CSV table of N, CA and C in Angstrom, one decimal:
chain,number,residue,atom,x,y,z
A,20,MET,N,102.3,82.4,91.5
A,20,MET,CA,101.6,81.4,91.2
A,20,MET,C,101.4,81.7,89.4
A,21,GLN,N,101.0,80.7,88.5
A,21,GLN,CA,101.0,81.1,87.3
A,21,GLN,C,100.2,79.8,86.5
A,22,THR,N,99.6,79.9,85.7
A,22,THR,CA,98.8,78.9,85.2
A,22,THR,C,99.6,78.6,83.7
A,23,VAL,N,99.9,77.2,83.6
A,23,VAL,CA,100.9,76.9,82.4
A,23,VAL,C,100.5,75.5,81.9
A,24,THR,N,100.9,75.1,80.8
A,24,THR,CA,100.4,73.7,80.0
A,24,THR,C,101.8,73.0,79.7
A,25,PHE,N,102.0,72.0,80.2
A,25,PHE,CA,103.1,71.2,79.8
A,25,PHE,C,103.3,70.4,78.6
A,26,ALA,N,104.3,70.6,77.9
A,26,ALA,CA,104.3,70.0,76.6
A,26,ALA,C,104.6,68.3,76.6
A,27,ARG,N,105.5,68.0,77.6
A,27,ARG,CA,105.7,66.8,78.0
A,27,ARG,C,105.9,66.6,79.8
A,28,GLU,N,106.1,65.2,80.2
A,28,GLU,CA,105.9,65.2,81.4
A,28,GLU,C,107.0,65.9,82.0
A,29,PHE,N,106.8,66.5,83.1
A,29,PHE,CA,107.8,67.1,83.7
A,29,PHE,C,107.9,66.8,85.2
A,30,ARG,N,109.3,66.8,85.8
A,30,ARG,CA,109.2,66.2,87.2
A,30,ARG,C,110.4,67.2,88.0
A,31,TYR,N,109.8,67.9,89.0
A,31,TYR,CA,110.6,68.8,89.8
A,31,TYR,C,110.8,68.4,90.9
A,32,PRO,N,111.9,68.4,91.4
A,32,PRO,CA,112.6,67.8,92.4
A,32,PRO,C,112.2,68.7,93.7
A,33,MET,N,111.9,68.1,95.0
A,33,MET,CA,111.1,68.6,96.2
A,33,MET,C,112.2,68.4,97.1
A,34,GLY,N,113.3,67.9,97.2
A,34,GLY,CA,114.4,67.4,98.2
A,34,GLY,C,113.6,66.1,98.9
A,35,ASP,N,114.7,65.5,99.8
A,35,ASP,CA,114.3,64.5,100.5
A,35,ASP,C,113.7,63.3,99.6
A,36,ASN,N,114.2,63.2,98.4
A,36,ASN,CA,114.1,62.1,97.4
A,36,ASN,C,112.7,62.0,97.0
A,37,ARG,N,112.1,63.2,97.0
A,37,ARG,CA,110.7,63.3,96.5
A,37,ARG,C,110.6,64.3,95.5
A,38,GLU,N,109.5,64.2,94.3
A,38,GLU,CA,109.7,64.8,93.2
A,38,GLU,C,108.1,65.0,93.0
A,39,ALA,N,107.9,66.2,92.2
A,39,ALA,CA,106.3,66.8,91.8
A,39,ALA,C,106.4,66.3,90.3
A,40,ARG,N,105.3,65.4,89.8
A,40,ARG,CA,105.3,65.1,88.3
A,40,ARG,C,104.2,65.8,87.8
A,41,TYR,N,104.3,66.2,86.8
A,41,TYR,CA,103.3,67.2,85.8
A,41,TYR,C,103.0,66.5,84.7
A,42,PRO,N,101.8,66.1,84.4
A,42,PRO,CA,101.5,65.6,83.1
A,42,PRO,C,101.3,66.4,81.8
A,43,PRO,N,101.6,65.9,80.6
A,43,PRO,CA,101.6,66.8,79.5
A,43,PRO,C,100.4,67.0,79.1
A,44,ASN,N,100.1,68.0,78.4
A,44,ASN,CA,98.8,68.7,77.7
A,44,ASN,C,97.6,69.1,79.0
A,45,VAL,N,98.2,69.3,80.2
A,45,VAL,CA,97.2,69.6,81.3
A,45,VAL,C,97.4,71.0,81.5
A,46,GLU,N,96.4,71.8,81.7
A,46,GLU,CA,96.6,73.1,82.1
A,46,GLU,C,96.6,73.3,83.7
A,47,ILE,N,97.8,73.8,84.3
A,47,ILE,CA,97.6,73.6,86.0
A,47,ILE,C,98.3,74.7,86.2
A,48,GLU,N,98.1,75.2,87.7
A,48,GLU,CA,98.7,76.2,88.3
A,48,GLU,C,99.7,75.9,89.0
A,49,VAL,N,101.0,76.3,89.0
A,49,VAL,CA,102.2,76.2,89.4
A,49,VAL,C,102.9,77.3,90.2
A,50,THR,N,103.6,77.0,91.0
A,50,THR,CA,104.6,78.1,91.6
A,50,THR,C,105.6,78.9,90.3
A,51,ASP,N,106.3,79.9,90.7
A,51,ASP,CA,107.1,80.9,89.9
A,51,ASP,C,108.3,79.6,89.7
A,52,ALA,N,108.7,79.1,90.8
A,52,ALA,CA,109.7,78.5,90.8
A,52,ALA,C,109.8,77.2,89.7
A,53,VAL,N,108.6,76.7,89.8
A,53,VAL,CA,108.3,75.4,88.7
A,53,VAL,C,108.5,75.9,87.3
A,54,VAL,N,107.7,77.3,87.1
A,54,VAL,CA,107.6,77.5,85.7
A,54,VAL,C,109.2,78.1,85.3
A,55,THR,N,110.0,78.6,86.2
A,55,THR,CA,111.2,78.6,85.8
A,55,THR,C,112.1,77.4,85.5
A,56,ALA,N,112.0,76.4,86.3
A,56,ALA,CA,112.8,75.3,85.9
A,56,ALA,C,112.3,74.6,84.7
A,57,ALA,N,110.9,74.6,84.4
A,57,ALA,CA,110.4,74.0,83.3
A,57,ALA,C,110.5,74.8,81.9
A,58,LYS,N,110.6,76.1,82.2
A,58,LYS,CA,111.2,77.0,81.0
A,58,LYS,C,112.8,76.6,80.7
A,59,LYS,N,113.3,76.4,81.5
A,59,LYS,CA,114.8,76.0,81.1
A,59,LYS,C,115.0,74.8,80.7
A,60,ALA,N,114.0,73.8,81.2
A,60,ALA,CA,114.2,72.4,80.6
A,60,ALA,C,113.2,72.2,79.1
A,61,GLY,N,112.6,73.1,78.9
A,61,GLY,CA,112.1,73.2,77.5
A,61,GLY,C,110.7,72.4,77.6
A,62,ALA,N,110.0,72.2,78.7
A,62,ALA,CA,108.8,71.5,79.0
A,62,ALA,C,107.7,72.3,78.9
A,63,LEU,N,107.5,73.4,78.7
A,63,LEU,CA,106.5,74.2,78.7
A,63,LEU,C,105.8,74.3,77.0
A,64,LYS,N,104.5,74.4,76.9
A,64,LYS,CA,103.9,74.5,75.5
A,64,LYS,C,104.2,75.9,75.3
A,65,LYS,N,104.2,76.2,73.8
A,65,LYS,CA,104.2,77.6,73.5
A,65,LYS,C,103.0,78.0,73.3
A,66,GLU,N,102.6,79.0,74.2
A,66,GLU,CA,101.1,79.7,74.0
A,66,GLU,C,101.2,80.8,73.0
A,67,ALA,N,100.0,80.6,72.2
A,67,ALA,CA,99.9,81.4,71.0
A,67,ALA,C,99.7,83.0,71.6
A,68,LYS,N,100.6,83.8,71.2
A,68,LYS,CA,100.5,85.1,71.5
A,68,LYS,C,99.3,85.8,71.0
A,69,THR,N,98.4,86.4,71.9
A,69,THR,CA,97.1,87.3,71.7
A,69,THR,C,97.6,88.6,71.0
A,70,ARG,N,96.9,89.1,69.9
A,70,ARG,CA,97.1,90.4,69.8
A,70,ARG,C,96.3,91.4,70.5
A,71,ALA,N,97.1,92.4,70.6
A,71,ALA,CA,96.0,93.5,71.2
A,71,ALA,C,95.2,94.2,70.3
A,72,LYS,N,94.3,94.4,70.7
A,72,LYS,CA,93.0,95.2,69.7
A,72,LYS,C,93.3,96.7,69.8
A,73,ARG,N,93.3,97.0,68.5
A,73,ARG,CA,93.2,98.6,68.4
A,73,ARG,C,92.1,99.3,69.0
A,74,PRO,N,92.3,100.5,69.6
A,74,PRO,CA,91.0,101.3,69.9
A,74,PRO,C,90.1,101.9,68.9
A,75,ALA,N,89.1,101.9,69.0
A,75,ALA,CA,88.1,102.2,67.7
A,75,ALA,C,88.7,103.8,67.3
A,76,ALA,N,88.9,104.3,65.9
A,76,ALA,CA,89.1,105.6,65.8
A,76,ALA,C,87.8,106.3,65.9
A,77,THR,N,88.2,107.5,66.7
A,77,THR,CA,87.1,108.7,66.9
A,77,THR,C,87.7,109.7,66.1
A,78,ASP,N,87.0,110.2,65.3
A,78,ASP,CA,86.9,111.4,64.4
A,78,ASP,C,86.1,112.5,65.1
């Protein structure tokens, strides 16, 4: 499970003529399969990469 934000509405097929709809601009926890499909479709928002903090210098 991963928490992601969709850039646009994303529809994920669930079989038997069913689908899950994920609205845009909502942070939601989804399965890894949904994340993979959404990445391939370009439906995920680009997250700002956080920079790692350097440890304080100790002399």
